[in-house]
Structure formats: C-alpha cells, structure tokens
XYZ file of C-alpha atoms in Angstrom:
312
model
C -25.774 -3.573 23.429
C -23.564 -2.019 21.123
C -25.028 -0.098 18.079
C -24.171 -1.478 14.269
C -22.405 1.259 13.357
C -20.224 0.329 17.042
C -19.464 -3.215 15.733
C -18.924 -1.993 12.283
C -16.312 0.075 13.398
C -14.774 -2.441 15.527
C -15.155 -4.780 12.515
C -13.243 -2.510 9.825
C -10.338 -1.623 12.770
C -9.928 -5.230 13.531
C -9.347 -6.068 10.100
C -6.664 -2.918 8.734
C -4.631 -3.549 12.144
C -5.826 -6.435 14.035
C -6.251 -4.348 17.105
C -9.852 -4.543 17.631
C -11.740 -1.729 19.278
C -8.763 -0.033 21.125
C -5.717 1.321 18.342
C -3.354 -0.656 18.193
C -0.255 0.361 20.425
C 2.213 1.701 17.156
C 0.244 4.063 16.637
C -0.078 6.057 19.979
C 3.951 5.284 19.161
C 3.792 7.651 16.707
C 3.330 10.893 18.705
C 6.758 10.267 19.921
C 9.566 11.938 18.068
C 11.296 15.308 18.132
C 10.433 16.527 14.391
C 7.728 16.828 12.007
C 8.737 13.682 10.158
C 9.555 13.221 6.148
C 6.035 14.504 5.480
C 4.310 17.574 6.713
C 0.323 17.540 6.861
C -0.343 19.992 3.523
C 1.784 17.435 1.133
C 1.249 15.317 -1.366
C 1.899 11.690 0.337
C -0.474 12.896 3.694
C -3.427 13.439 1.689
C -3.600 10.411 -0.741
C -2.203 8.728 2.327
C -5.424 9.529 4.613
C -8.154 9.062 2.783
C -9.730 6.292 2.183
C -8.521 5.378 -1.754
C -5.566 3.300 -0.007
C -8.164 0.318 0.730
C -8.277 -0.068 -3.106
C -4.437 0.801 -3.898
C -3.519 -1.937 -1.662
C -5.522 -4.610 -3.842
C -3.934 -2.834 -6.671
C -0.613 -3.262 -5.042
C -0.560 -6.544 -4.335
C -1.899 -8.484 -8.033
C 0.744 -6.194 -9.073
C 3.693 -7.142 -7.392
C 2.121 -11.045 -7.592
C 3.306 -10.775 -11.333
C 7.042 -10.426 -10.980
C 8.167 -14.015 -10.786
C 10.855 -13.174 -7.959
C 8.440 -10.758 -6.042
C 5.745 -14.105 -5.934
C 8.642 -16.422 -5.020
C 9.323 -14.731 -1.521
C 5.725 -13.903 -1.132
C 4.966 -17.441 -1.846
C 7.844 -19.640 -0.020
C 8.714 -16.919 2.729
C 4.591 -15.825 3.989
C 2.092 -16.988 5.773
C -0.941 -15.799 3.688
C -2.929 -18.161 3.038
C -3.207 -18.663 6.990
C -3.143 -15.261 7.947
C -3.423 -13.256 4.841
C -4.467 -10.423 7.203
C -1.977 -10.356 8.865
C 0.379 -9.534 6.282
C -2.353 -6.451 5.408
C -1.932 -5.057 8.618
C 2.003 -5.428 8.774
C 2.248 -3.030 5.394
C -0.322 -0.723 6.753
C 2.075 -0.151 10.135
C 5.162 0.372 7.621
C 3.639 2.636 5.398
C 1.602 4.797 7.943
C 4.965 4.804 10.244
C 6.710 6.431 7.284
C 4.162 8.497 6.735
C 2.950 10.033 9.987
C 5.820 9.174 11.866
C 9.010 11.160 12.710
C 12.393 10.662 11.364
C 13.850 8.265 13.611
C 10.267 6.199 13.423
C 10.194 5.659 9.296
C 14.231 4.751 9.363
C 13.112 2.682 12.728
C 10.202 0.801 10.940
C 12.286 0.457 7.353
C 15.001 -0.982 9.175
C 12.815 -3.602 10.638
C 11.854 -4.807 7.277
C 14.731 -4.875 5.640
C 15.997 -7.370 8.539
C 13.038 -9.592 8.282
C 13.588 -9.457 4.321
C 17.265 -10.811 5.361
C 16.466 -14.425 5.353
C 13.266 -14.299 1.937
C 15.842 -16.371 -0.280
C 15.539 -18.805 -2.462
C 15.111 -19.200 -6.485
C 12.601 -18.780 -9.245
C 11.714 -19.636 -12.911
C 11.518 -16.372 -14.840
C 9.104 -15.288 -17.121
C 12.252 -16.159 -19.398
C 12.271 -19.840 -18.916
C 15.294 -19.438 -16.595
C 16.155 -20.038 -13.320
C 17.160 -17.131 -10.994
C 18.121 -16.918 -7.187
C 16.089 -14.492 -5.190
C 17.037 -12.006 -1.983
C 13.311 -9.657 -0.698
C 16.256 -6.864 -0.827
C 18.147 -7.374 -3.996
C 17.836 -3.963 -5.364
C 16.270 -5.165 -8.312
C 12.961 -6.659 -6.154
C 12.875 -3.808 -3.860
C 12.765 -1.207 -6.348
C 9.959 -3.407 -8.485
C 7.733 -3.332 -5.443
C 8.314 0.562 -4.535
C 6.689 1.503 -8.223
C 4.383 -1.192 -7.707
C 3.505 0.747 -4.521
C 3.238 3.863 -5.544
C 1.588 3.275 -9.119
C -0.945 1.610 -7.274
C -1.613 4.381 -4.500
C -1.033 7.116 -7.069
C -3.957 5.309 -9.660
C -6.539 4.677 -7.233
C -6.673 8.322 -5.715
C -6.554 9.557 -9.115
C -9.948 7.513 -9.451
C -11.186 7.213 -6.920
C -10.173 10.098 -4.488
C -10.085 14.055 -4.265
C -7.365 16.747 -5.439
C -4.997 16.880 -3.864
C -1.648 19.110 -2.765
C 0.819 19.572 -6.497
C -0.849 16.185 -8.016
C 0.486 13.062 -9.547
C 4.274 14.744 -9.766
C 4.829 15.538 -5.930
C 3.312 12.352 -4.942
C 5.953 10.756 -6.944
C 8.352 12.999 -6.012
C 7.896 12.551 -2.209
C 6.970 8.992 -1.803
C 10.529 8.790 -3.854
C 11.714 8.528 0.202
C 9.815 5.504 0.948
C 12.027 3.485 -1.696
C 15.046 5.060 -0.490
C 14.380 4.361 3.190
C 14.043 0.745 1.776
C 17.282 0.868 -0.228
C 15.922 1.623 -3.540
C 19.194 3.428 -5.751
C 17.500 6.599 -7.419
C 13.584 5.732 -7.168
C 11.140 7.695 -9.373
C 10.480 11.107 -9.181
C 7.851 12.094 -11.525
C 5.132 10.172 -12.915
C 7.031 10.222 -16.670
C 10.214 8.673 -14.505
C 7.783 6.038 -12.285
C 6.141 4.897 -16.112
C 9.235 4.707 -17.458
C 11.018 2.607 -14.799
C 7.850 0.402 -14.547
C 8.218 -0.114 -18.520
C 11.944 -1.913 -17.583
C 9.926 -4.673 -16.091
C 7.294 -5.996 -18.695
C 9.332 -8.307 -19.777
C 9.618 -9.923 -16.823
C 5.664 -9.940 -15.500
C 4.547 -13.262 -16.008
C 1.207 -15.408 -14.408
C 1.805 -18.821 -12.814
C -0.197 -21.465 -11.018
C 1.702 -19.494 -7.728
C -0.115 -16.046 -8.739
C -3.612 -18.067 -9.295
C -2.645 -19.791 -6.241
C -2.434 -16.388 -4.177
C -5.070 -14.427 -6.227
C -7.625 -16.774 -4.471
C -6.559 -15.269 -1.177
C -6.344 -11.920 -2.501
C -10.148 -11.831 -4.074
C -11.766 -13.835 -0.857
C -9.640 -13.030 2.065
C -11.204 -14.440 5.337
C -13.276 -11.487 5.918
C -16.620 -10.938 8.309
C -19.380 -11.462 6.471
C -20.942 -8.033 7.021
C -17.822 -6.484 4.704
C -17.270 -9.356 1.728
C -19.581 -7.168 -0.287
C -17.846 -3.989 0.059
C -14.441 -5.798 -0.521
C -15.596 -7.447 -3.851
C -16.766 -4.339 -4.970
C -13.654 -2.492 -3.934
C -11.624 -5.186 -5.729
C -13.422 -4.744 -8.908
C -12.482 -0.624 -8.293
C -8.350 -2.200 -8.662
C -9.090 -4.570 -11.322
C -10.330 -1.063 -13.471
C -7.229 0.451 -12.888
C -4.591 -2.152 -13.800
C -3.753 -1.887 -17.637
C -5.198 -4.567 -19.925
C -2.324 -6.512 -20.460
C -1.611 -6.619 -16.608
C -5.465 -7.985 -16.502
C -4.540 -10.502 -19.107
C -1.954 -12.035 -17.414
C -4.219 -12.372 -13.687
C -6.498 -14.094 -15.821
C -8.870 -11.148 -14.451
C -11.424 -9.013 -15.916
C -13.834 -5.836 -15.624
C -17.051 -6.531 -14.483
C -20.256 -6.715 -17.363
C -22.986 -8.201 -17.840
C -23.049 -10.265 -21.486
C -21.401 -7.885 -23.078
C -22.648 -4.852 -21.578
C -19.645 -3.089 -18.821
C -21.032 -2.536 -15.556
C -20.054 0.894 -14.085
C -17.375 0.106 -11.087
C -16.493 4.111 -9.902
C -19.836 5.029 -7.752
C -20.327 0.987 -5.918
C -16.525 1.826 -5.474
C -17.316 5.935 -4.053
C -20.255 4.357 -2.074
C -18.108 1.702 -0.064
C -15.111 4.173 0.906
C -18.158 6.860 2.185
C -19.029 4.218 3.993
C -15.471 2.998 5.365
C -14.616 7.257 6.115
C -18.364 6.331 8.402
C -16.992 3.289 9.665
C -13.115 4.540 10.414
C -13.755 8.425 11.474
C -12.119 11.320 9.102
C -9.179 11.338 10.959
C -7.475 7.589 11.909
C -5.262 7.424 15.030
C -1.588 7.266 13.103
C -2.687 10.260 11.677
C -3.848 12.039 15.396
C -0.768 11.068 16.864
C 1.517 12.570 14.413
C -0.721 15.795 14.757
C 0.342 15.549 17.955
C 3.628 15.379 17.704
C 4.008 17.628 15.441
C 2.168 20.277 17.736
C 4.572 19.918 20.428
C 7.526 20.230 17.914
C 6.261 23.076 16.613
C 8.139 26.140 16.886
C 11.618 23.986 17.784
C 14.500 25.253 14.900
C 14.850 22.379 12.840
C 16.706 21.956 9.615
C 15.396 21.281 6.005
C 11.689 20.721 5.183
C 9.997 17.704 5.712
C 9.566 17.647 1.900
C 13.546 17.411 1.200
C 14.812 15.227 3.673
C 17.150 12.315 2.892
C 16.751 9.085 4.759
C 20.380 9.539 5.668
C-alpha cells in the first residue's frame, strides 16, 4: 500500500505534468543535445525556475494575461481551458522548462512548435476602447504582452516568496529576454525598468469582461484532487497579493481579510511551497536531465556563453 507521501508525489506530478508517477518522456529528452543551452545552472533563470515559486507565478501570469481582451479572446475561442485547464498548464510548463533546461536546439524547436500552434488562433475582439479589432496569437503586440506578463509574474512571485538569486531582478529579466526572442518578440525588456515601461504601454488596453470573469472561475477552482484544493487556494491568494491594486480591481479580486483586518498571506504560501518541495523533490526530472547533458558535454569547445546566446 502506497504511503501518504508517495500518493502526494504521484498526485502532484500528475497535476503539473499529466504523467502520474513516471516523468513525462519530454523531460528525459532534455538530456539530449550538444550544448549547455541558453541558461547555465548558475543563471538567474535557472535559480528562479527550479524553485517552487513558479507555481504562484504561473497563476499570476494567467490572471494578468486575461486582462488583455485580445489575449483573452484567443484563449476563450481556441483553448479547451474549461474542459482541461490542467492540460493547458502542463503544456505551458513543458515550454518553459524546455527553454530553461534544454539545449539551444530543443529550446528553438519547442518555441517553433508553439508558434505553429498559434497560426490557427485568429479572430476578432472588442477592445477596451469599444472598437472591434482582429487578433492573431502570433501578432507581435500580443506576443509581447504574453512575454511581459510571464516575466513580470515569475519575477514578482519569486521576489515575494523565493530566495535571493544570482544577479537579481535585472539579470533575470535580461536573461529571460531570450524566451521572448524565441517566440518572435522584438526588443524584449532587458531590465526591470524596461519591463515596467513596456507593461505601462498596455495599461489603457486592459479591461475586464464576461470572458475574463468566466475564465476566473476555472483559474480560481481548477479540477484538482481534494487533497490539493486548500493548498491551491492559498497559492491563488498569494498570486493575487502580488498584483497591483488596479489589476486586482479589474479582475474583481481582493486581498484576504477578516472584516477590516487584512490576513497575512506569505506564511501560508511559504508553508504550501514547502509541502510542494517535499512532494516534488528538490530537483525535478527536467533539471536532472539537463544536468546529465551538461556533464556529458563538459570539456567540449563551444562558442559564446549560455547567457549571451541569441535565438538565431
């Protein structure tokens, strides 16, 4: 009979990857390739993405992305988030981890695969200005918004709930710009100041809608096993706490409170992240596979550095 810890590990791995007890095959494929990849084990990106804080950052990214009517229209019309919201999560995790831990070829291939999927995601939406606009998931303006939302979300979550990391916030933004370039974003931000400036240019385009509120139902209460529901509610509250007041207002979300007293969120979030680390382990299969590849190619001559490679 499986122990409670074993059952927890299986349930968590199934939630995050859809693969149950065994790691999905794509994680093992990250051991393949002939270079270090875009990010070295001592990079800011590796430090942030190998921690537990992306579980909070991922929720925040979904909330923030939903506020752009163009991005939300594409998800609403072309995604099966109502029937399989965790499947969308697993696909997003696969791309992020492949770019983070994979060889440069693997990162390019994964990004190309996502962009090909985006080719059929087209339609129209009514913007915050009340005017109907066409959209395409590969539109440079929307691609930039998605990249900014991911970068801001993962950084904000780690700054609130994670440990200090090499190079700090500016280093993370600069390094993760590679991911934006791989997805077709020109001149992505390379510092926190640039990130804030580019995000500010979208302020007038953000809006709530019936679609946003419908999506919020699934983001708030995804179909998780009973054992994970309380922990998820805490992580959701932790994500909401990192949003700006205006973002929370547009989403119709508030900080946890008891009457007029605001409840502390961080201690509960830190506890849940600790349980996740216990259940998932200190080193995930993607990171382990990447380290095997890096050890294998160690000593081979290669040009450039993992931090300076471009997607071309």
